[in-house]
PDB file of C-alpha atoms in Angstrom:
ATOM      1  CA  MET A  12      37.084  20.448 -17.797  1.00 62.00           C
ATOM      2  CA  ASP A  13      33.747  18.975 -16.800  1.00 79.00           C
ATOM      3  CA  HIS A  14      32.997  18.098 -13.206  1.00 84.00           C
ATOM      4  CA  PHE A  15      30.845  14.986 -13.112  1.00 90.00           C
ATOM      5  CA  MET A  16      30.047  12.570 -10.317  1.00 91.00           C
ATOM      6  CA  GLU A  17      27.282  10.039  -9.844  1.00 93.00           C
ATOM      7  CA  GLU A  18      26.528   8.501  -6.491  1.00 93.00           C
ATOM      8  CA  VAL A  19      24.028   5.880  -5.367  1.00 92.00           C
ATOM      9  CA  VAL A  20      23.008   5.730  -1.717  1.00 92.00           C
ATOM     10  CA  VAL A  21      21.853   2.339  -0.457  1.00 90.00           C
ATOM     11  CA  LYS A  22      20.666   1.230   2.941  1.00 88.00           C
ATOM     12  CA  LYS A  23      23.620  -0.005   5.002  1.00 86.00           C
ATOM     13  CA  GLN A  24      21.777  -2.696   6.977  1.00 85.00           C
ATOM     14  CA  ARG A  25      19.523  -4.471   4.504  1.00 84.00           C
ATOM     15  CA  GLY A  26      18.495  -7.562   6.499  1.00 89.00           C
ATOM     16  CA  LEU A  27      15.073  -6.286   7.509  1.00 87.00           C
ATOM     17  CA  GLN A  28      14.544  -4.775   4.074  1.00 87.00           C
ATOM     18  CA  ASN A  29      15.272  -8.103   2.348  1.00 90.00           C
ATOM     19  CA  ALA A  30      13.068 -10.006   4.809  1.00 94.00           C
ATOM     20  CA  LEU A  31      10.142  -7.638   4.189  1.00 93.00           C
ATOM     21  CA  PHE A  32      10.607  -7.946   0.432  1.00 92.00           C
ATOM     22  CA  ALA A  33      10.560 -11.754   0.634  1.00 95.00           C
ATOM     23  CA  LEU A  34       7.540 -11.665   2.944  1.00 95.00           C
ATOM     24  CA  ALA A  35       5.713  -9.330   0.555  1.00 95.00           C
ATOM     25  CA  ASN A  36       6.384 -11.769  -2.320  1.00 96.00           C
ATOM     26  CA  VAL A  37       5.082 -14.725  -0.313  1.00 97.00           C
ATOM     27  CA  ILE A  38       1.957 -12.889   0.834  1.00 97.00           C
ATOM     28  CA  MET A  39       1.342 -11.646  -2.714  1.00 97.00           C
ATOM     29  CA  VAL A  40       1.485 -15.171  -4.166  1.00 97.00           C
ATOM     30  CA  PHE A  41      -0.661 -16.738  -1.427  1.00 97.00           C
ATOM     31  CA  SER A  42      -3.305 -14.018  -1.577  1.00 97.00           C
ATOM     32  CA  ALA A  43      -3.465 -14.288  -5.383  1.00 96.00           C
ATOM     33  CA  VAL A  44      -3.792 -18.085  -5.258  1.00 96.00           C
ATOM     34  CA  PHE A  45      -6.426 -18.042  -2.510  1.00 95.00           C
ATOM     35  CA  GLY A  46      -8.256 -15.139  -4.187  1.00 95.00           C
ATOM     36  CA  LEU A  47      -8.504 -17.096  -7.448  1.00 94.00           C
ATOM     37  CA  MET A  48      -9.629 -20.224  -5.569  1.00 94.00           C
ATOM     38  CA  PHE A  49     -12.369 -18.242  -3.819  1.00 93.00           C
ATOM     39  CA  ALA A  50     -13.378 -16.708  -7.173  1.00 93.00           C
ATOM     40  CA  GLN A  51     -13.840 -20.213  -8.603  1.00 93.00           C
ATOM     41  CA  MET A  52     -15.953 -21.215  -5.585  1.00 92.00           C
ATOM     42  CA  LEU A  53     -18.218 -18.218  -6.251  1.00 91.00           C
ATOM     43  CA  PHE A  54     -19.328 -19.869  -9.505  1.00 89.00           C
ATOM     44  CA  VAL A  55     -20.375 -22.990  -7.583  1.00 90.00           C
ATOM     45  CA  GLN A  56     -22.106 -21.271  -4.678  1.00 91.00           C
ATOM     46  CA  PHE A  57     -22.418 -17.491  -4.604  1.00 89.00           C
ATOM     47  CA  SER A  58     -22.240 -15.608  -1.320  1.00 91.00           C
ATOM     48  CA  VAL A  59     -21.593 -11.970  -0.489  1.00 93.00           C
ATOM     49  CA  TYR A  60     -19.043 -12.987   2.147  1.00 92.00           C
ATOM     50  CA  GLY A  61     -17.142 -15.051  -0.442  1.00 91.00           C
ATOM     51  CA  LEU A  62     -17.212 -12.142  -2.892  1.00 94.00           C
ATOM     52  CA  VAL A  63     -15.807  -9.766  -0.262  1.00 95.00           C
ATOM     53  CA  GLU A  64     -13.064 -12.267   0.663  1.00 94.00           C
ATOM     54  CA  THR A  65     -12.158 -12.715  -2.997  1.00 95.00           C
ATOM     55  CA  LEU A  66     -11.991  -8.976  -3.653  1.00 96.00           C
ATOM     56  CA  VAL A  67      -9.896  -8.324  -0.527  1.00 96.00           C
ATOM     57  CA  LEU A  68      -7.409 -11.094  -1.327  1.00 96.00           C
ATOM     58  CA  LEU A  69      -7.055 -10.030  -4.955  1.00 96.00           C
ATOM     59  CA  ALA A  70      -6.707  -6.383  -3.920  1.00 97.00           C
ATOM     60  CA  ILE A  71      -3.884  -7.333  -1.510  1.00 96.00           C
ATOM     61  CA  ALA A  72      -2.139  -9.280  -4.274  1.00 96.00           C
ATOM     62  CA  ILE A  73      -2.435  -6.407  -6.764  1.00 96.00           C
ATOM     63  CA  LEU A  74      -1.365  -3.788  -4.223  1.00 96.00           C
ATOM     64  CA  LEU A  75       1.705  -5.799  -3.217  1.00 96.00           C
ATOM     65  CA  PHE A  76       2.566  -6.418  -6.863  1.00 95.00           C
ATOM     66  CA  LEU A  77       2.485  -2.684  -7.582  1.00 93.00           C
ATOM     67  CA  ARG A  78       4.164  -1.452  -4.372  1.00 92.00           C
ATOM     68  CA  ARG A  79       6.680  -4.100  -3.267  1.00 91.00           C
ATOM     69  CA  ASP A  80       9.498  -2.494  -5.254  1.00 90.00           C
ATOM     70  CA  ARG A  81       9.310   0.516  -2.923  1.00 89.00           C
ATOM     71  CA  LEU A  82      10.683  -1.682  -0.137  1.00 89.00           C
ATOM     72  CA  ARG A  83      14.065  -1.557  -1.898  1.00 90.00           C
ATOM     73  CA  THR A  84      14.606   2.158  -2.379  1.00 91.00           C
ATOM     74  CA  GLU A  85      17.883   3.835  -3.286  1.00 94.00           C
ATOM     75  CA  TYR A  86      18.727   7.478  -3.920  1.00 95.00           C
ATOM     76  CA  GLU A  87      20.887   8.646  -6.783  1.00 96.00           C
ATOM     77  CA  TYR A  88      22.723  11.973  -6.830  1.00 96.00           C
ATOM     78  CA  THR A  89      24.240  13.122 -10.114  1.00 95.00           C
ATOM     79  CA  PHE A  90      26.445  16.214 -10.125  1.00 95.00           C
ATOM     80  CA  THR A  91      27.328  17.844 -13.460  1.00 93.00           C
ATOM     81  CA  ASN A  92      29.074  21.225 -13.616  1.00 90.00           C
ATOM     82  CA  GLY A  93      27.136  22.824 -10.775  1.00 90.00           C
ATOM     83  CA  ASP A  94      23.817  21.062 -11.356  1.00 94.00           C
ATOM     84  CA  LEU A  95      22.725  18.359  -8.939  1.00 94.00           C
ATOM     85  CA  ASP A  96      20.056  15.866 -10.038  1.00 96.00           C
ATOM     86  CA  PHE A  97      18.174  13.835  -7.445  1.00 96.00           C
ATOM     87  CA  ALA A  98      16.423  10.559  -8.252  1.00 96.00           C
ATOM     88  CA  MET A  99      14.763   7.733  -6.341  1.00 95.00           C
ATOM     89  CA  VAL A 100      15.382   4.219  -7.660  1.00 95.00           C
ATOM     90  CA  PHE A 101      13.020   1.363  -6.755  1.00 93.00           C
ATOM     91  CA  ASN A 102      14.468  -2.184  -6.756  1.00 89.00           C
ATOM     92  CA  ASN A 103      17.066  -1.212  -9.420  1.00 88.00           C
ATOM     93  CA  GLN A 104      14.247  -1.172 -11.985  1.00 88.00           C
ATOM     94  CA  LYS A 105      12.156   1.974 -11.745  1.00 91.00           C
ATOM     95  CA  ARG A 106      13.569   5.464 -11.531  1.00 92.00           C
ATOM     96  CA  LYS A 107      11.677   8.517 -10.328  1.00 95.00           C
ATOM     97  CA  SER A 108      13.266  11.908 -10.856  1.00 95.00           C
ATOM     98  CA  LEU A 109      12.971  14.112  -7.771  1.00 95.00           C
ATOM     99  CA  GLY A 110      14.341  17.264  -9.325  1.00 93.00           C
ATOM    100  CA  THR A 111      17.371  19.259 -10.412  1.00 93.00           C
ATOM    101  CA  MET A 112      19.085  21.971  -8.422  1.00 91.00           C
ATOM    102  CA  ARG A 113      21.528  24.614  -9.551  1.00 92.00           C
ATOM    103  CA  VAL A 114      24.020  24.738  -6.684  1.00 92.00           C
ATOM    104  CA  LYS A 115      24.809  28.415  -7.206  1.00 91.00           C
ATOM    105  CA  ASN A 116      21.157  29.314  -6.419  1.00 89.00           C
ATOM    106  CA  VAL A 117      21.011  27.827  -2.903  1.00 92.00           C
ATOM    107  CA  GLU A 118      20.916  30.036   0.169  1.00 92.00           C
ATOM    108  CA  GLY A 119      22.333  27.521   2.622  1.00 92.00           C
ATOM    109  CA  PHE A 120      24.419  24.355   2.557  1.00 93.00           C
ATOM    110  CA  GLY A 121      26.178  22.408   5.277  1.00 92.00           C
ATOM    111  CA  PRO A 122      26.053  19.455   7.647  1.00 94.00           C
ATOM    112  CA  VAL A 123      22.842  18.871   9.586  1.00 93.00           C
ATOM    113  CA  ASP A 124      24.720  18.994  12.888  1.00 91.00           C
ATOM    114  CA  SER A 125      25.595  22.678  12.321  1.00 89.00           C
ATOM    115  CA  GLN A 126      24.136  25.592  14.268  1.00 89.00           C
ATOM    116  CA  ARG A 127      22.783  27.187  11.085  1.00 90.00           C
ATOM    117  CA  PHE A 128      20.731  24.061  10.281  1.00 90.00           C
ATOM    118  CA  ARG A 129      19.167  24.090  13.746  1.00 89.00           C
ATOM    119  CA  GLY A 130      18.048  27.663  13.125  1.00 87.00           C
ATOM    120  CA  LEU A 131      16.628  26.891   9.689  1.00 89.00           C
ATOM    121  CA  ILE A 132      14.767  23.693  10.565  1.00 88.00           C
ATOM    122  CA  ASN A 133      12.492  25.461  13.065  1.00 86.00           C
ATOM    123  CA  MET A 134      11.433  28.108  10.566  1.00 88.00           C
ATOM    124  CA  PRO A 135       7.630  28.337  10.079  1.00 90.00           C
ATOM    125  CA  GLY A 136       6.348  27.288   6.654  1.00 89.00           C
ATOM    126  CA  LEU A 137       9.460  25.285   5.807  1.00 91.00           C
ATOM    127  CA  LYS A 138       8.954  22.332   3.468  1.00 93.00           C
ATOM    128  CA  ARG A 139      11.315  19.475   4.335  1.00 93.00           C
ATOM    129  CA  LYS A 140      12.443  16.795   1.881  1.00 94.00           C
ATOM    130  CA  ASN A 141      14.331  13.806   3.297  1.00 93.00           C
ATOM    131  CA  TRP A 142      16.294  12.167   0.488  1.00 93.00           C
ATOM    132  CA  PHE A 143      18.530   9.872   2.540  1.00 93.00           C
ATOM    133  CA  LEU A 144      18.405   6.289   3.828  1.00 91.00           C
ATOM    134  CA  ASN A 145      20.925   5.973   6.668  1.00 90.00           C
ATOM    135  CA  ARG A 146      20.282   8.136   9.718  1.00 86.00           C
ATOM    136  CA  ALA A 147      23.736   7.351  11.142  1.00 87.00           C
ATOM    137  CA  ALA A 148      25.499   8.722   8.042  1.00 90.00           C
ATOM    138  CA  LYS A 149      26.909  12.227   7.744  1.00 93.00           C
ATOM    139  CA  LEU A 150      23.921  14.174   6.406  1.00 94.00           C
ATOM    140  CA  TYR A 151      23.951  17.544   4.634  1.00 95.00           C
ATOM    141  CA  TYR A 152      21.254  20.034   3.731  1.00 95.00           C
ATOM    142  CA  PHE A 153      20.400  22.482   0.986  1.00 92.00           C
ATOM    143  CA  TYR A 154      18.186  25.434   1.830  1.00 93.00           C
ATOM    144  CA  TYR A 155      16.564  27.521  -0.889  1.00 92.00           C
ATOM    145  CA  GLN A 156      13.546  29.701  -1.583  1.00 90.00           C
ATOM    146  CA  LYS A 157      11.571  29.525  -4.799  1.00 86.00           C
ATOM    147  CA  ASP A 158       8.404  31.534  -5.370  1.00 86.00           C
ATOM    148  CA  SER A 159       8.280  32.420  -1.640  1.00 85.00           C
ATOM    149  CA  ASN A 160       8.316  28.700  -0.724  1.00 90.00           C
ATOM    150  CA  LYS A 161      11.047  27.809   1.752  1.00 92.00           C
ATOM    151  CA  THR A 162      12.466  24.330   1.188  1.00 93.00           C
ATOM    152  CA  ILE A 163      15.188  22.297   2.830  1.00 94.00           C
ATOM    153  CA  ILE A 164      16.578  19.104   1.292  1.00 95.00           C
ATOM    154  CA  ILE A 165      18.413  16.682   3.564  1.00 95.00           C
ATOM    155  CA  PHE A 166      20.596  14.165   1.756  1.00 96.00           C
ATOM    156  CA  GLU A 167      23.547  11.825   2.235  1.00 95.00           C
ATOM    157  CA  PRO A 168      26.496  12.709  -0.050  1.00 95.00           C
ATOM    158  CA  SER A 169      30.047  11.422   0.157  1.00 93.00           C
ATOM    159  CA  GLU A 170      32.855  13.769   1.184  1.00 93.00           C
ATOM    160  CA  GLU A 171      34.097  13.809  -2.417  1.00 94.00           C
ATOM    161  CA  LEU A 172      30.690  15.021  -3.635  1.00 94.00           C
ATOM    162  CA  VAL A 173      30.568  17.665  -0.866  1.00 93.00           C
ATOM    163  CA  ASP A 174      33.972  18.984  -1.970  1.00 92.00           C
ATOM    164  CA  MET A 175      32.765  19.173  -5.560  1.00 92.00           C
ATOM    165  CA  ILE A 176      29.574  21.005  -4.518  1.00 92.00           C
ATOM    166  CA  ARG A 177      31.538  23.510  -2.434  1.00 91.00           C
ATOM    167  CA  LYS A 178      33.478  24.606  -5.537  1.00 90.00           C
ATOM    168  CA  TYR A 179      30.246  25.871  -7.127  1.00 92.00           C
ATOM    169  CA  LEU A 180      28.651  27.462  -4.046  1.00 91.00           C
ATOM    170  CA  PRO A 181      28.477  31.253  -3.742  1.00 86.00           C
ATOM    171  CA  ARG A 182      30.797  32.733  -1.110  1.00 85.00           C
ATOM    172  CA  GLY A 183      29.538  32.457   2.487  1.00 81.00           C
ATOM    173  CA  ILE A 184      26.855  29.819   1.851  1.00 84.00           C
ATOM    174  CA  TYR A 185      28.643  26.836   3.369  1.00 81.00           C
ATOM    175  CA  ALA A 186      28.102  26.547   7.138  1.00 74.00           C
ATOM    176  CA  GLU A 187      30.142  24.181   9.254  1.00 73.00           C
TER     177      GLU A 187
END
């Protein structure tokens, strides 16, 4: 029997996130319109100041067009028979794979409020990856070493996903 579970983590309080997204859209449109108006005025009367204004406004519009989707970020955890895939989803349109982990290869797993986590997090040379959105949620960590690089992943799974992960962990890895 296959063990499969897919979970999407979204921000719980999205009011500020939605307001920033709307503001980014408004600023993008206004800077594009004003940038194009200033570009037309350059053909009538050229000035270096007008050229700089035009380039700055158009650069703001292009940058917001390319990056505004990152304001609505979600994380996706997919568990399949002991393999856990991590992905970041931008505005329900673009998906960026963060990596795949074989659960049986981890050296530590447990809640971030455990004593073992406090000992690991202060380790020198530790690379930390925060793949969660809600600080108030129950967070868990994975600790592993690969090619002498120490890495800890902090994420936000449901209790059902934690129970499924625990079935594939080696004995003694889970710390409460």
